[in-house]
Coordinates of C-alpha atoms and ligand atoms in Angstrom, one line a residue:
Q275 CA -5.5 -2.7 22.7
L276 CA -2.0 -2.4 20.6
N277 CA 1.0 0.2 22.1
A278 CA 4.2 1.9 20.7
T279 CA 5.7 0.4 24.5
F280 CA 5.4 -3.5 23.6
Y281 CA 8.4 -4.2 23.0
S282 CA 10.2 -1.6 25.3
N283 CA 11.5 -4.1 28.0
T284 CA 11.8 -7.7 25.0
C285 CA 13.0 -5.7 21.8
P286 CA 13.5 -2.5 22.7
N287 CA 15.7 -1.6 19.6
V288 CA 13.1 -2.8 17.2
S289 CA 12.2 -0.1 14.3
S290 CA 15.9 0.4 13.9
I291 CA 16.3 -2.3 13.2
V292 CA 13.4 -2.4 10.7
K293 CA 14.4 1.5 9.7
N294 CA 18.0 0.2 9.5
A295 CA 17.2 -3.3 7.6
V296 CA 14.1 -0.4 4.9
Q297 CA 17.2 2.1 4.2
Q298 CA 19.8 -1.2 3.5
A299 CA 17.0 -2.2 1.1
L300 CA 16.8 1.7 -0.9
Q301 CA 20.4 1.9 -1.4
S302 CA 19.6 -0.3 -4.3
D303 CA 16.2 -0.4 -4.9
S304 CA 14.6 3.4 -4.8
R305 CA 11.5 1.2 -4.7
I306 CA 11.1 -0.7 -1.8
G307 CA 9.3 1.2 0.3
A308 CA 6.5 2.3 -1.4
S309 CA 6.7 -2.2 -1.8
L310 CA 6.7 -2.5 1.9
I311 CA 3.8 0.1 2.7
R312 CA 1.7 -2.2 -0.3
L313 CA 2.5 -4.7 1.1
H314 CA 1.3 -3.8 4.5
F315 CA -2.1 -2.5 3.3
H316 CA -2.8 -5.7 1.6
D317 CA -2.1 -6.5 5.0
C318 CA -4.7 -5.5 6.9
F319 CA -7.6 -5.5 4.6
V320 CA -7.5 -9.3 4.1
N321 CA -8.4 -11.2 7.7
G322 CA -6.9 -7.6 9.5
C323 CA -3.2 -7.4 9.9
D324 CA -1.8 -10.5 10.5
A325 CA 0.9 -11.2 7.9
S326 CA -1.9 -13.9 6.2
I327 CA 0.1 -12.1 3.2
L328 CA 3.3 -13.5 4.0
L329 CA 2.7 -17.0 3.7
D330 CA 3.4 -19.6 1.1
Q331 CA 1.1 -22.0 -0.1
G332 CA 2.0 -24.9 0.7
G333 CA 1.4 -27.9 3.3
N334 CA -2.2 -26.3 4.9
I335 CA -2.1 -23.6 3.5
T336 CA -3.4 -24.1 -0.3
Q337 CA -4.3 -21.2 -1.3
S338 CA -1.7 -18.4 -0.7
E339 CA -2.7 -14.6 -1.2
K340 CA 0.2 -13.9 -2.5
N341 CA -1.1 -15.9 -5.3
A342 CA -4.4 -14.3 -5.4
A343 CA -4.9 -11.9 -8.3
P344 CA -4.1 -8.3 -6.6
N345 CA -1.4 -9.6 -5.3
F346 CA 0.3 -12.2 -8.4
N347 CA 3.2 -10.3 -9.8
S348 CA 2.8 -7.5 -8.8
I349 CA 3.0 -6.9 -4.7
R350 CA 6.5 -7.3 -3.8
G351 CA 8.8 -7.1 -0.6
F352 CA 9.2 -10.1 0.6
G353 CA 13.1 -10.3 0.7
V354 CA 13.3 -7.4 3.4
V355 CA 10.4 -8.4 5.2
D356 CA 12.5 -12.2 5.6
T357 CA 16.1 -10.1 6.1
I358 CA 14.5 -8.0 8.3
K359 CA 12.8 -10.8 10.5
S360 CA 16.4 -12.6 10.7
S361 CA 17.9 -9.4 11.9
L362 CA 15.5 -9.5 14.9
E363 CA 16.1 -13.0 15.4
S364 CA 19.3 -12.4 16.2
S365 CA 18.8 -9.6 18.4
C366 CA 15.1 -10.6 20.1
S367 CA 14.8 -14.3 19.2
G368 CA 11.1 -15.5 19.0
V369 CA 9.6 -12.5 20.4
V370 CA 8.6 -10.0 17.2
S371 CA 5.5 -11.0 14.4
C372 CA 6.0 -10.6 11.1
A373 CA 2.8 -7.7 11.4
D374 CA 4.3 -6.1 13.4
I375 CA 7.0 -6.1 11.2
L376 CA 5.2 -5.4 8.2
A377 CA 3.6 -2.0 10.5
L378 CA 7.3 -1.5 11.2
A379 CA 8.3 -1.3 7.7
A380 CA 5.7 0.7 5.9
E381 CA 6.2 3.7 9.1
S382 CA 10.1 4.0 7.8
S383 CA 9.5 3.5 4.1
V384 CA 7.2 6.8 4.0
S385 CA 9.9 8.9 7.0
L386 CA 12.7 7.9 5.0
A387 CA 11.2 9.0 1.7
G388 CA 10.1 12.5 3.4
G389 CA 6.9 11.5 5.0
P390 CA 5.1 12.0 8.4
S391 CA 6.2 9.8 11.2
W392 CA 4.0 8.2 13.8
N393 CA 4.9 6.2 16.2
V394 CA 3.4 2.3 15.3
L395 CA 1.3 0.7 17.8
L396 CA 3.1 -2.8 18.9
G397 CA 1.1 -5.9 19.9
R398 CA 0.0 -7.8 17.0
R399 CA 0.3 -11.6 17.0
D400 CA 0.3 -14.1 13.7
G401 CA -1.9 -15.5 11.6
L402 CA -2.0 -19.4 11.1
T403 CA -4.0 -19.1 7.8
A404 CA -4.5 -17.5 4.8
N405 CA -7.9 -15.9 2.3
Q406 CA -7.2 -15.9 -1.4
G407 CA -10.9 -15.7 -1.5
G408 CA -10.8 -12.3 0.8
A409 CA -7.6 -11.5 -1.5
N410 CA -9.6 -11.9 -4.3
S411 CA -13.5 -9.6 -2.8
S412 CA -11.6 -7.1 -0.4
I413 CA -8.7 -5.5 -1.1
P414 CA -10.1 -2.5 -4.0
S415 CA -9.5 -3.0 -7.5
P416 CA -8.2 0.0 -9.9
F417 CA -11.5 -0.8 -12.5
E418 CA -13.9 0.3 -9.6
S419 CA -16.5 2.9 -8.6
L420 CA -15.7 5.1 -6.5
A421 CA -19.1 4.2 -5.2
N422 CA -16.9 0.1 -4.8
V423 CA -14.0 1.4 -3.4
T424 CA -15.5 3.3 -0.6
S425 CA -17.3 0.4 0.8
K426 CA -14.3 -1.9 0.9
F427 CA -12.4 0.9 2.6
S428 CA -15.8 0.8 5.2
A429 CA -15.7 -3.2 4.9
V430 CA -12.4 -2.3 7.5
N431 CA -13.7 0.7 10.0
L432 CA -12.2 3.4 7.3
D433 CA -14.4 5.8 6.2
T434 CA -13.8 8.5 3.3
T435 CA -11.0 10.5 4.4
D436 CA -9.1 7.6 5.4
M437 CA -9.4 6.7 1.7
V438 CA -8.7 10.0 0.2
A439 CA -5.5 9.8 2.6
L440 CA -4.6 6.6 2.3
S441 CA -5.1 7.1 -1.7
G442 CA -1.8 9.9 -0.7
A443 CA 0.7 6.5 -0.7
H444 CA 0.4 6.7 -4.9
T445 CA 2.8 9.6 -4.6
F446 CA 5.3 7.4 -4.7
G447 CA 6.0 4.0 -5.8
R448 CA 5.7 2.8 -9.8
A449 CA 2.8 0.6 -11.6
Q450 CA 2.2 -1.3 -14.3
C451 CA 0.7 -0.2 -17.7
Q452 CA -2.4 -3.0 -17.6
F453 CA -3.7 -1.2 -14.1
F454 CA -4.4 1.5 -16.5
S455 CA -4.3 1.0 -20.0
Q456 CA -8.0 0.9 -20.6
R457 CA -7.7 4.9 -19.7
L458 CA -5.7 5.5 -23.0
F459 CA -7.1 4.6 -26.5
N460 CA -10.8 3.1 -26.3
F461 CA -11.6 4.5 -22.3
N462 CA -15.0 2.4 -22.0
G463 CA -15.5 1.3 -26.3
T464 CA -15.8 5.5 -26.8
G465 CA -13.3 4.8 -29.2
N466 CA -11.5 7.9 -27.1
P467 CA -9.3 7.7 -24.4
D468 CA -11.0 8.7 -21.3
P469 CA -11.8 12.8 -20.9
T470 CA -10.3 13.1 -17.6
L471 CA -7.2 12.7 -18.8
N472 CA -4.1 16.1 -19.2
T473 CA -3.4 15.4 -22.8
T474 CA 0.1 16.1 -22.7
Y475 CA 0.1 13.2 -19.5
L476 CA -1.5 11.1 -22.1
A477 CA 0.5 11.2 -24.4
T478 CA 3.8 9.8 -22.8
L479 CA 1.5 7.2 -21.0
Q480 CA 0.5 6.3 -25.0
Q481 CA 3.9 6.1 -25.3
N482 CA 5.1 3.6 -22.2
C483 CA 2.0 1.7 -22.7
P484 CA 1.6 0.9 -26.4
Q485 CA -1.5 -0.8 -27.6
N486 CA -0.5 -4.2 -27.6
G487 CA 2.3 -3.3 -25.5
N488 CA 3.5 -5.0 -22.9
G489 CA 1.7 -5.1 -19.9
S490 CA 3.3 -5.1 -17.5
T491 CA 5.5 -1.9 -18.0
L492 CA 6.5 -0.1 -15.2
N493 CA 4.9 3.6 -14.3
N494 CA 5.8 6.0 -11.8
L495 CA 2.3 6.4 -10.0
D496 CA 3.9 10.0 -9.1
P497 CA 5.4 11.4 -12.1
S498 CA 6.4 14.6 -10.3
T499 CA 8.7 13.2 -7.9
Q500 CA 8.7 9.3 -8.1
D501 CA 10.1 8.2 -5.0
T502 CA 9.4 11.2 -2.7
F503 CA 7.2 11.1 -0.4
D504 CA 5.3 14.7 -0.4
N505 CA 1.3 15.9 -1.6
N506 CA 2.2 16.0 -5.5
Y507 CA -0.1 12.9 -5.6
F508 CA -3.1 15.1 -4.8
T509 CA -1.4 18.2 -6.6
N510 CA -1.2 16.3 -9.6
L511 CA -4.7 14.5 -9.7
L512 CA -6.2 18.9 -9.7
T513 CA -4.1 18.7 -13.0
K514 CA -5.7 15.8 -14.5
M515 CA -2.4 13.4 -14.1
G516 CA -3.8 10.9 -11.6
L517 CA -2.6 7.1 -13.0
L518 CA -4.9 5.0 -11.6
Q519 CA -8.9 5.9 -12.9
T520 CA -10.2 5.1 -9.5
D521 CA -6.8 8.2 -7.9
Q522 CA -8.8 10.6 -11.0
H523 CA -12.3 9.2 -9.9
L524 CA -11.5 10.6 -6.5
F525 CA -11.0 14.2 -7.8
S526 CA -12.7 14.1 -11.0
T527 CA -16.5 12.6 -10.1
N528 CA -18.7 15.4 -9.7
G529 CA -20.6 16.3 -6.5
S530 CA -18.8 13.7 -4.1
S531 CA -17.6 14.8 -0.7
T532 CA -13.6 13.1 -2.0
V533 CA -13.0 16.5 -3.9
S534 CA -12.9 18.7 -1.1
I535 CA -10.4 16.9 1.0
V536 CA -8.1 16.2 -2.2
N537 CA -8.5 20.2 -2.8
T538 CA -7.3 20.5 1.3
F539 CA -4.0 18.2 1.1
A540 CA -3.6 19.2 -2.1
N541 CA -2.9 22.7 -0.6
N542 CA -1.8 22.1 2.6
Q543 CA 1.0 19.0 3.1
T544 CA 0.8 19.3 6.7
A545 CA -2.9 18.5 6.6
F546 CA -1.7 15.9 4.2
F547 CA 0.4 13.8 6.3
N548 CA -0.8 14.7 10.3
Q549 CA -4.3 12.6 8.7
F550 CA -2.0 10.1 6.0
A551 CA -0.2 9.2 9.8
Q552 CA -3.7 8.9 11.9
S553 CA -5.1 7.4 8.9
M554 CA -2.3 4.8 8.7
I555 CA -2.8 4.2 13.1
N556 CA -6.6 3.5 12.4
M557 CA -5.0 1.0 9.4
G558 CA -2.9 -0.7 11.2
N559 CA -5.6 -1.2 13.6
I560 CA -7.6 -3.7 11.0
S561 CA -8.4 -6.3 13.9
P562 CA -5.6 -7.8 15.0
L563 CA -4.4 -11.0 16.9
T564 CA -3.8 -10.1 20.2
G565 CA -2.4 -11.7 24.0
T566 CA -2.6 -15.5 23.0
Q567 CA -4.2 -15.4 19.8
G568 CA -2.3 -16.9 16.8
E569 CA 2.4 -16.7 16.8
I570 CA 4.7 -14.9 17.4
R571 CA 5.8 -16.8 13.8
I572 CA 9.8 -17.8 12.9
D573 CA 9.8 -17.5 9.7
C574 CA 7.8 -15.4 7.8
K575 CA 6.4 -17.1 5.4
K576 CA 5.5 -20.7 7.2
V577 CA 3.0 -21.1 10.2
N578 CA 5.0 -22.5 12.9
G579 CA 5.7 -26.5 13.4
S580 CA 5.5 -26.7 9.5
Ligands
HEM685 C1 -8.3 3.3 -3.1 C2 -7.7 2.2 -3.8 C3 -6.5 1.3 -4.1 C4 -6.2 0.8 -5.3 C5 -7.1 0.5 -6.6 C6 -5.1 0.3 -5.6 C7 -4.8 -0.3 -6.6 C8 -3.3 -0.2 -7.4 C9 -2.5 -0.5 -8.4 C10 -3.2 -1.0 -9.9 C11 -0.5 -0.5 -8.0 C12 -0.7 -1.0 -9.2 C13 0.2 -2.4 -8.8 C14 1.4 -3.2 -10.1 O1 1.3 -2.5 -11.3 O2 1.4 -4.1 -10.3 C15 -0.4 0.1 -6.9 C16 0.8 0.4 -6.4 C17 0.9 1.1 -5.1 N1 -0.4 1.4 -4.7 FE1 -1.9 0.6 -5.0 N2 -4.8 1.1 -4.3 C18 -5.4 1.7 -3.8 C19 -4.5 2.1 -2.2 C20 -3.8 1.9 -1.3 C21 -3.7 2.0 -0.6 C22 -4.5 2.2 0.9 C23 -1.7 2.7 -0.1 C24 -1.2 2.6 1.2 C25 -1.9 2.9 1.9 C26 -1.6 1.7 -1.4 C27 -0.7 1.6 -1.6 C28 0.5 1.9 -3.3 C29 2.0 2.0 -3.0 C30 2.4 2.1 -2.5 C31 2.3 1.4 -5.1 C32 3.7 0.9 -5.4 C33 4.6 0.0 -5.0 C34 5.5 -0.1 -5.7 O3 5.9 0.4 -6.4 O4 5.9 -1.4 -5.7 N3 -2.4 1.7 -2.4 N4 -2.1 -0.1 -6.1
CA686 CA1 -3.9 -10.3 6.8
CA687 CA1 5.2 12.2 -4.6

């Protein structure tokens, strides 16, 4: 029920307004594109793509998604979303939903970083509630098994190919030491590092994330091309340079159907780009509110009238 021309009469320049704002933000923050696509992912996995993640705690929102474990002190980019919303309110007041802004910002972020472009489907409306418990239970954690992560994708109708392709978003952006340091010194109580980790890469990570060091220190998710959207995430997996345990699992799990998909994307960037674009459309289609459901929020942080 979403479509690419939803705003062609009511806000014809919506795509370029969003893209210009993302480009502007990238001038002072090379990481912001990565942060914006992650916002869309964490939105869509909880109550569908309805901008529930943007709601601040307060009033009827007693437990925000921002304060859920996968988001707290981790997810970022809210200021840029507010900037985009303000410029859209000047050009086409009350028309473009915050949920659609997240979908458009994700596409701009990928294409501006050298990745694929696609026609973003539009027409989502904004939800009236947040679901903190849903965020805690539905967003995959970097510490869980491949089987668990796979089932969290399949719970929102995304298959194994979507999961592997979308994980390729870890071709840019950063991760804090606390999300992978369990691999570096005493993996699963063995007294040794994760044996699936490239030893040269391991030494670098141990230096950047020492035992009892600061768990919030940042590391590039893709050590080869940190801000470029390419297929290096997959070539890194072949050389055992997946940063998160869940990244490395995609290639290092014997007999898993993910292995051949990783090989395909590592050997063929075009195949990865085409699948990534399709899988982003699939993710953007998770349970949207349409028609008269929900509302078009005036301020992405608050339900209207609250
Ligand atoms: C497959 C399961 C996934 C897990 C377990 C996972 C986990 C994580 C973790 C732990 C971080 C670092 C957060 C921090 O240090 O604060 C991260 C960052 C990131 N994730 Fe994922 N992720 C997954 C899938 C995805 C998907 C599907 C996308 C988008 C399509 C995505 C996009 C990103 C991006 C771009 C960053 C960097 C954000 C930034 O620099 O601000 N991830 N992810
Ligand atoms: Ca949501
Ligand atoms: Ca890269």
